[in-house]
Coordinates of C-alpha atoms in Angstrom, one line a residue:
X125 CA -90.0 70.2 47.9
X126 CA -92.5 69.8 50.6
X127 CA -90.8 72.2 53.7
X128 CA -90.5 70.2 56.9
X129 CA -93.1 72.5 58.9
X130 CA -95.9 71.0 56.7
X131 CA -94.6 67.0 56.9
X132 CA -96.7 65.0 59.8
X133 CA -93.9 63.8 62.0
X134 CA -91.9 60.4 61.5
X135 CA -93.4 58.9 64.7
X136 CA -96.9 59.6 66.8
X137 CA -97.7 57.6 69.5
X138 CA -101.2 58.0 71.2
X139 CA -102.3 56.2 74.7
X140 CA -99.7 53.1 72.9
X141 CA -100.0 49.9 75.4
X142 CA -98.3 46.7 75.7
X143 CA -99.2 43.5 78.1
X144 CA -98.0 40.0 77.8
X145 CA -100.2 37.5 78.8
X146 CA -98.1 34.0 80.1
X147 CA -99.9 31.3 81.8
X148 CA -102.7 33.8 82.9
X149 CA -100.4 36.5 84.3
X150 CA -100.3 40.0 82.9
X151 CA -97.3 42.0 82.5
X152 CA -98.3 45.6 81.3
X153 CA -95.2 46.3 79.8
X154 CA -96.0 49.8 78.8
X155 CA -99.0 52.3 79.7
X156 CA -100.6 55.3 77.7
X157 CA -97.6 55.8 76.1
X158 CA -97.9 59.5 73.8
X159 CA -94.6 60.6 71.8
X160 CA -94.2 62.3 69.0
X161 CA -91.0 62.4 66.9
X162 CA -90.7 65.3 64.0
X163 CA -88.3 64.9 61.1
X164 CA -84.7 66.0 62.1
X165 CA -84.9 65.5 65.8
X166 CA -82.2 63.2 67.9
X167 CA -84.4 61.7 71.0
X168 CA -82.9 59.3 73.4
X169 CA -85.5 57.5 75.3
X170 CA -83.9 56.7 79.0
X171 CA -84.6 54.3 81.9
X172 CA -83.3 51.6 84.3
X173 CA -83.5 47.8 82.9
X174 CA -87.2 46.6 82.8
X175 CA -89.0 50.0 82.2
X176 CA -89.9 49.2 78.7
X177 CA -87.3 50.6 76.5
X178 CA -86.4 47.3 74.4
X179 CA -90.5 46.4 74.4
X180 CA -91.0 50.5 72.9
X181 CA -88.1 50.4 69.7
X182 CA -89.4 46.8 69.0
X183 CA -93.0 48.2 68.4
X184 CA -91.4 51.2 66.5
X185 CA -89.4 49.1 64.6
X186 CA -92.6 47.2 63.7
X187 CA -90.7 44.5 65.3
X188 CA -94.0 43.8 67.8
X189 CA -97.4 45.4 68.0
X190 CA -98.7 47.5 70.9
X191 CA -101.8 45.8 72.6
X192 CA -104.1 49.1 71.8
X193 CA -103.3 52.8 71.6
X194 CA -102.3 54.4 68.1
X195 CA -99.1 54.3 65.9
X196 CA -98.6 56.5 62.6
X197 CA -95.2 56.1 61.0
X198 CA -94.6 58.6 58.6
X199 CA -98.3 59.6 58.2
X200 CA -99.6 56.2 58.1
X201 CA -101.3 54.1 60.6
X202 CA -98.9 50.7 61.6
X203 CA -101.8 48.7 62.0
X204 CA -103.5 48.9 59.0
X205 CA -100.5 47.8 57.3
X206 CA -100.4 44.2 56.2
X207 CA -97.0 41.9 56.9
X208 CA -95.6 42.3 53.5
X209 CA -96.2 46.1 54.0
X210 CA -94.6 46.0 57.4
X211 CA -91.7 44.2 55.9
X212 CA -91.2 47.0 53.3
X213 CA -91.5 49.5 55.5
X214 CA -88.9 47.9 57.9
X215 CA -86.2 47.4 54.7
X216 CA -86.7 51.2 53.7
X217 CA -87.6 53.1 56.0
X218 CA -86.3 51.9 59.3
X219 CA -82.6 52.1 60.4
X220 CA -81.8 49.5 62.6
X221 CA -78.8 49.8 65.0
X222 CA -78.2 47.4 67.2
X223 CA -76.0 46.8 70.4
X224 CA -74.6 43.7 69.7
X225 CA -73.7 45.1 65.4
X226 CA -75.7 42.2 64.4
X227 CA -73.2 41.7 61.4
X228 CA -72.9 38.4 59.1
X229 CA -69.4 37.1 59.9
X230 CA -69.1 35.3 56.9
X231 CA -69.6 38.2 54.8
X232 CA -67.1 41.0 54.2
X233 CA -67.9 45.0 55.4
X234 CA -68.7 45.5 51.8
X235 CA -71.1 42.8 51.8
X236 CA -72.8 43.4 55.4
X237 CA -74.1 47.1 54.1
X238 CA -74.7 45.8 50.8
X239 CA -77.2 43.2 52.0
X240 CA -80.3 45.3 52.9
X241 CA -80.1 47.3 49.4
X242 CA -80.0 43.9 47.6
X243 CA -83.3 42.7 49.5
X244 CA -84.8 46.0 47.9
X245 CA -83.8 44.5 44.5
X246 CA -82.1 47.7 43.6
X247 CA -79.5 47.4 40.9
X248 CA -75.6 47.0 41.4
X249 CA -74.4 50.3 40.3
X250 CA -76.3 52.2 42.9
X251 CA -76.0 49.5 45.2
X252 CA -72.1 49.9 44.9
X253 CA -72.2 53.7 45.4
X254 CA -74.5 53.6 48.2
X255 CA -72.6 51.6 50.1
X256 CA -69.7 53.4 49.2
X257 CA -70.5 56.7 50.3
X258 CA -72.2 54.6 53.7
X259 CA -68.8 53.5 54.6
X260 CA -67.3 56.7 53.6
X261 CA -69.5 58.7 55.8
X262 CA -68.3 56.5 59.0
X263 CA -64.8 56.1 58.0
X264 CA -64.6 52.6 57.4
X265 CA -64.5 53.2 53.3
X266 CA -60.7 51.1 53.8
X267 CA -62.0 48.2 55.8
X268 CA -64.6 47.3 53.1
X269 CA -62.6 44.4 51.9
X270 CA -62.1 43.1 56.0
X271 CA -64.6 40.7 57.8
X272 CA -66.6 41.7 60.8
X273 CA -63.8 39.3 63.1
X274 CA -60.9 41.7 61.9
X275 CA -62.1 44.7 63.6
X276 CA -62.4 45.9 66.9
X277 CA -66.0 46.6 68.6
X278 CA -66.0 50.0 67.5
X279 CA -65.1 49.5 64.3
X280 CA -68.2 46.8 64.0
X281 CA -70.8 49.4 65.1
X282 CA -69.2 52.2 62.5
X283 CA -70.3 49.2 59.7
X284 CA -73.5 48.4 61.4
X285 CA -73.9 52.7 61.4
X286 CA -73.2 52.5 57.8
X287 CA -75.9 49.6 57.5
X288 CA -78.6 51.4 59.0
X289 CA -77.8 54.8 56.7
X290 CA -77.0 53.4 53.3
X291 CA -80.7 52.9 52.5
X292 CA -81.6 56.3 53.7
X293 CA -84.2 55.4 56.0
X294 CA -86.9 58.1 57.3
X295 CA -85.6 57.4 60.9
X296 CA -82.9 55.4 62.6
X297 CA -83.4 53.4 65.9
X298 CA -80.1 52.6 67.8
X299 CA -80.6 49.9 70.8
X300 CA -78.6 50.9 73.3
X301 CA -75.4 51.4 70.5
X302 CA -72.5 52.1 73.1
X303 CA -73.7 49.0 75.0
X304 CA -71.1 47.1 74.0
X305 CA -68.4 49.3 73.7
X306 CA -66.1 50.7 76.0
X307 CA -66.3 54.2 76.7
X308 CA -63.6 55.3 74.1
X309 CA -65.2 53.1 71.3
X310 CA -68.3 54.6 72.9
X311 CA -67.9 58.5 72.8
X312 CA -66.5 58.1 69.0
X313 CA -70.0 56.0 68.1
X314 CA -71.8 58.8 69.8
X315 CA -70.3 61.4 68.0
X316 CA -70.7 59.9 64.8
X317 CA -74.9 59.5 65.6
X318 CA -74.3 63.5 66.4
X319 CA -73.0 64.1 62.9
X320 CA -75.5 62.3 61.0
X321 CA -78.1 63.8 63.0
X322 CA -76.5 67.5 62.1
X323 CA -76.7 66.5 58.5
X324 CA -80.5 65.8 58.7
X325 CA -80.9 62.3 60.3
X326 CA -83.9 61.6 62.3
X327 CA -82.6 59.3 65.1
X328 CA -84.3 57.6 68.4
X329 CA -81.7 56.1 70.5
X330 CA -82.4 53.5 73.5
X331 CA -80.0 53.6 76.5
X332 CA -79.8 53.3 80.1
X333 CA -76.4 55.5 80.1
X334 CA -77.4 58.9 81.1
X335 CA -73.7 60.4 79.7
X336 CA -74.7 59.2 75.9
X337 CA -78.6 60.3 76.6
X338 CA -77.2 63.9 76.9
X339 CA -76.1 63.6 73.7
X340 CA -79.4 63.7 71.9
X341 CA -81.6 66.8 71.6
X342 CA -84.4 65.5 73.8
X343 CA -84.9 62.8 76.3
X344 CA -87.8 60.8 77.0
X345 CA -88.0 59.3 79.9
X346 CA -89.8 55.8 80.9
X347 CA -90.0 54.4 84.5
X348 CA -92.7 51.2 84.8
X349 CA -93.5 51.7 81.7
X350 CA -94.6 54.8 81.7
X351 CA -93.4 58.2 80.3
X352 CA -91.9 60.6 83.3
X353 CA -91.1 64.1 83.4
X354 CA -87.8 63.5 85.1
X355 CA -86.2 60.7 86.9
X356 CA -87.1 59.3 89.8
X357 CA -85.1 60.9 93.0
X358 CA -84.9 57.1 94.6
X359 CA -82.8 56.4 91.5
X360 CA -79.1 56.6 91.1
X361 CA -78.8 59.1 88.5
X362 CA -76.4 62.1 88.0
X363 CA -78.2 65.6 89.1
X364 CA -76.9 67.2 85.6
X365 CA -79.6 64.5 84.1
X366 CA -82.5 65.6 86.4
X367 CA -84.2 68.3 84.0
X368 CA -87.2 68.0 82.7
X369 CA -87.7 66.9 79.4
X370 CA -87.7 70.6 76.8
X371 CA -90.4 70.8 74.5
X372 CA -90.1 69.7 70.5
X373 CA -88.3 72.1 68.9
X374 CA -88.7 73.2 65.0
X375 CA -86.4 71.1 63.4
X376 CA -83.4 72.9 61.6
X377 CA -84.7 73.7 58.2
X378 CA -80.8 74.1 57.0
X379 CA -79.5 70.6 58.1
X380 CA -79.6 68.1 55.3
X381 CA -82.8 67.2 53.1
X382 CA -82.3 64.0 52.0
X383 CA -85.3 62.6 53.8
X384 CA -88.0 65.1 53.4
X385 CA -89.3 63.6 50.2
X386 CA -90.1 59.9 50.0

């Protein structure tokens, strides 16, 4: 087993920029971006509406390509993967979590986490247990049988949770997951990306809530599309969340390992 010290790490983002071009105007969405994400780390990236948060996860999720700069997923560059590639990666690599559950209402809990493994082409028995122990792990094991329209908002995002970690992805990426939800439903989603996270998960997390971005281990912050060190003072933001960002810490070589090997 390969120790997590010596693994490159999931994400690397070097001088990463972004412009739309519409009827000959320029919107640089996002400027010189450099992050790095190492395996085990929970990172909330943080701004007001319009800095660039949705425009960054959509590149990471290889949802959208950066105009120039660099991106390595997992050791490999994104852009000298071809679409098929890309789509791979995406399936089995990526956990998506979304703000709005994204579920299929006209298939059952069972079914919704099922439907990602069966793109993989991986056979039923392990599909079964997967999602099993997916739905298990977020407490919704009971509901399986229920569709998305039978349960509340909170109980859709626990499914759309067990989704994104059935396939055992390298990293998830949660868009703005509370958004939503109200706080209740919100807190208990937050505390579930905690757990995972203690077991091992790598997770990024978009959100313009500074209460949930104080749940992750690190925040990056983006204003104009740029990374800041802290927020701006103009802004309306609580003075617990005005620290600067710490630096990377060595992630906890006793949480779970179920991701170290591909």
């Amino acid at each position: 087993m390969i120790p997590l010290s010596d693994l490159p790490p999931v994400i690397r983002l070097d001088r990463l920029t972004k412009v739309f071009v519409t009827d000959e105007v320029e919107t640089h969405a996002l400027e010189d971006i450099g992050i790095e994400i190492a395996r085990g780390e929970y990172v909330s990236i943080s701004g007001p509406s319009g800095c660039g948060k949705s425009t960054l996860l959509s590149i990471l999720g290889l949802l959208d390509s950066p105009t120039s700069g660099s991106y390595a997923l997992n050791g490999r560059e994104v852009s000298e993967l071809k679409a098929w590639e890309r789509a791979r990666v995406r399936n089995r690599e990526i956990g998506f979590i979304f703000q709005s559950f994204n579920l299929i209402g006209d298939l059952s809990v069972f079914e919704n986490v099922e439907l990602p493994l069966t793109y993989r082409g991986m056979l039923p028995k392990e599909r079964r247990q997967r999602v099993t122990e997916a739905l298990e792990r977020v407490g919704m094991a009971h509901r399986a049988k229920h569709l998305p329209s039978q349960l509340s908002g909170g109980q859709q995002q626990r499914v759309a949770v067990a989704r994104a970690v059935a396939g055992e992805p390298v990293i998830l990426l949660a868009d703005e997951p509370t958004g939503n939800l109200d706080s209740k439903s919100g807190e208990a989603v937050m505390e579930l990306l905690h757990e995972l996270y203690m077991n091992g998960a790598t997770i990024c997390m978009v959100t313009h809530d500074p209460r949930y971005a104080r749940h992750a281990e690190r925040n990056i912050y983006l204003f104009d599309g740029r990374v800041v060190a802290e927020p701006p003072e103009d802004l309306d933001v609580p003075h617990t969340f005005r620290t600067s960002n710490p630096e990377p810490r060595t992630p906890n070589l006793e949480r779970g390992t179920r991701n170290q090997e591909l």
